[in-house]
Amino acid sequence: MEGKLKILEQPCCAPGAPPLRPSVAETLAARFKALSDPARVAIVNRLAGEEDVCVCQFRLGLSQPTVSHHLRVLREAGLIEVARKRGTWVFYRLVPEAVEQLAFALGGAPRPEGVLATAERTVAW
């Protein structure tokens, strides 16, 4: 992400939060929806503790096609990404900025890195 500025809106669900722009609400809703399945939460949890994890290491008691489906949902929501490929094996990693955005949206993250307040809105990064 070199050269890109991370921009996060104010927390959406904290007391006194301002209304969200529709595009921001849609992105957040898609990410939270992706986490609505226990298997996907388990995948994110596993990835949170590692730099990357091979698809073969997700032992969730599910068939490989089902695990692949859950990985696709998380990828499409922007929560995980392919870290690398080695032969036929694919390694995934968490997108930390996406998880930080969810935590901040709920008002549960530590402080944002910076805040710019204008008459129209407050933006945190």
Short mmCIF file of C-alpha atoms in Angstrom, two decimals:
data_model
loop_
_atom_site.label_atom_id
_atom_site.label_comp_id
_atom_site.label_asym_id
_atom_site.label_seq_id
_atom_site.Cartn_x
_atom_site.Cartn_y
_atom_site.Cartn_z
CA MET A 1 0.00 0.00 0.00
CA GLU A 2 2.96 2.28 -0.40
CA GLY A 3 1.90 5.71 -1.54
CA LYS A 4 -1.76 5.24 -0.57
CA LEU A 5 -3.42 7.07 2.29
CA LYS A 6 -5.72 4.95 4.45
CA ILE A 7 -8.97 6.82 4.96
CA LEU A 8 -11.57 5.64 7.42
CA GLU A 9 -14.82 7.37 8.24
CA GLN A 10 -15.78 8.03 11.82
CA PRO A 11 -17.01 4.98 13.70
CA CYS A 12 -20.43 4.03 12.35
CA CYS A 13 -21.82 2.42 15.42
CA ALA A 14 -20.36 4.40 18.29
CA PRO A 15 -22.46 6.90 20.25
CA GLY A 16 -22.85 10.14 18.31
CA ALA A 17 -21.65 8.68 15.01
CA PRO A 18 -22.64 10.68 11.92
CA PRO A 19 -24.59 9.11 9.03
CA LEU A 20 -22.47 7.02 6.67
CA ARG A 21 -22.22 7.58 2.95
CA PRO A 22 -24.08 4.76 1.14
CA SER A 23 -20.87 3.40 -0.46
CA VAL A 24 -19.15 3.16 2.92
CA ALA A 25 -22.18 1.48 4.46
CA GLU A 26 -22.28 -1.05 1.61
CA THR A 27 -18.59 -1.90 1.99
CA LEU A 28 -18.88 -2.34 5.74
CA ALA A 29 -22.05 -4.41 5.40
CA ALA A 30 -20.40 -6.72 2.85
CA ARG A 31 -17.44 -7.26 5.17
CA PHE A 32 -19.60 -7.92 8.21
CA LYS A 33 -21.80 -10.23 6.14
CA ALA A 34 -18.71 -12.18 5.10
CA LEU A 35 -18.02 -12.75 8.79
CA SER A 36 -21.54 -14.02 9.48
CA ASP A 37 -20.48 -17.66 9.15
CA PRO A 38 -18.52 -19.43 11.93
CA ALA A 39 -16.22 -21.12 9.39
CA ARG A 40 -15.25 -17.75 7.90
CA VAL A 41 -14.63 -16.31 11.37
CA ALA A 42 -12.40 -19.33 12.06
CA ILE A 43 -10.48 -18.70 8.83
CA VAL A 44 -9.93 -15.03 9.70
CA ASN A 45 -8.89 -16.03 13.21
CA ARG A 46 -6.36 -18.54 11.84
CA LEU A 47 -4.95 -15.97 9.42
CA ALA A 48 -4.69 -13.33 12.15
CA GLY A 49 -1.99 -15.35 13.87
CA GLU A 50 0.12 -16.11 10.80
CA GLU A 51 1.86 -14.28 7.97
CA ASP A 52 0.13 -16.56 5.48
CA VAL A 53 -1.58 -19.96 5.55
CA CYS A 54 -1.80 -22.65 2.91
CA VAL A 55 -5.32 -23.60 1.87
CA CYS A 56 -4.43 -27.18 2.87
CA GLN A 57 -4.00 -26.09 6.51
CA PHE A 58 -7.57 -24.97 7.10
CA ARG A 59 -8.92 -27.93 9.03
CA LEU A 60 -12.49 -26.93 9.67
CA GLY A 61 -14.19 -30.29 9.34
CA LEU A 62 -15.50 -29.18 5.95
CA SER A 63 -14.94 -30.46 2.43
CA GLN A 64 -12.27 -28.71 0.37
CA PRO A 65 -14.87 -27.19 -2.03
CA THR A 66 -16.72 -25.72 0.97
CA VAL A 67 -13.49 -24.25 2.38
CA SER A 68 -12.74 -22.80 -1.06
CA HIS A 69 -16.21 -21.23 -1.12
CA HIS A 70 -15.62 -19.58 2.25
CA LEU A 71 -12.21 -18.31 1.11
CA ARG A 72 -13.82 -16.83 -2.03
CA VAL A 73 -16.45 -15.00 0.05
CA LEU A 74 -13.74 -13.53 2.30
CA ARG A 75 -11.62 -12.57 -0.73
CA GLU A 76 -14.55 -10.85 -2.45
CA ALA A 77 -15.25 -8.89 0.74
CA GLY A 78 -11.64 -7.71 0.77
CA LEU A 79 -10.82 -9.33 4.11
CA ILE A 80 -8.21 -11.78 2.78
CA GLU A 81 -5.99 -12.01 -0.27
CA VAL A 82 -3.73 -14.48 -2.00
CA ALA A 83 -0.27 -14.09 -0.51
CA ARG A 84 1.52 -16.46 -2.87
CA LYS A 85 1.21 -19.63 -4.85
CA ARG A 86 3.53 -22.60 -4.78
CA GLY A 87 2.67 -25.18 -7.42
CA THR A 88 -0.98 -26.04 -6.90
CA TRP A 89 -1.04 -24.71 -3.33
CA VAL A 90 -2.42 -21.25 -2.60
CA PHE A 91 -1.42 -19.31 0.50
CA TYR A 92 -3.75 -16.67 1.94
CA ARG A 93 -3.15 -13.72 4.24
CA LEU A 94 -5.36 -11.33 6.13
CA VAL A 95 -5.77 -7.78 4.82
CA PRO A 96 -5.01 -5.96 8.09
CA GLU A 97 -6.41 -2.63 6.89
CA ALA A 98 -9.81 -4.24 6.24
CA VAL A 99 -9.99 -5.75 9.71
CA GLU A 100 -8.81 -2.49 11.27
CA GLN A 101 -11.56 -0.68 9.38
CA LEU A 102 -14.20 -3.01 10.82
CA ALA A 103 -12.85 -2.57 14.34
CA PHE A 104 -12.71 1.21 13.96
CA ALA A 105 -16.21 1.29 12.44
CA LEU A 106 -17.55 -0.33 15.59
CA GLY A 107 -15.58 2.09 17.72
CA GLY A 108 -13.47 -0.73 19.11
CA ALA A 109 -10.12 0.05 17.55
CA PRO A 110 -7.48 1.92 19.41
CA ARG A 111 -7.19 5.44 18.06
CA PRO A 112 -6.98 6.15 14.34
CA GLU A 113 -3.58 7.35 13.12
CA GLY A 114 -4.88 10.83 12.37
CA VAL A 115 -8.04 12.88 12.16
CA LEU A 116 -9.04 15.71 9.84
CA ALA A 117 -12.18 17.56 10.88
CA THR A 118 -14.00 19.89 8.52
CA ALA A 119 -17.45 21.45 8.62
CA GLU A 120 -18.75 18.68 6.34
CA ARG A 121 -17.27 15.59 7.98
CA THR A 122 -14.53 14.06 10.06
CA VAL A 123 -12.12 11.65 8.41
CA ALA A 124 -9.73 9.40 10.28
CA TRP A 125 -6.67 7.65 8.89
#
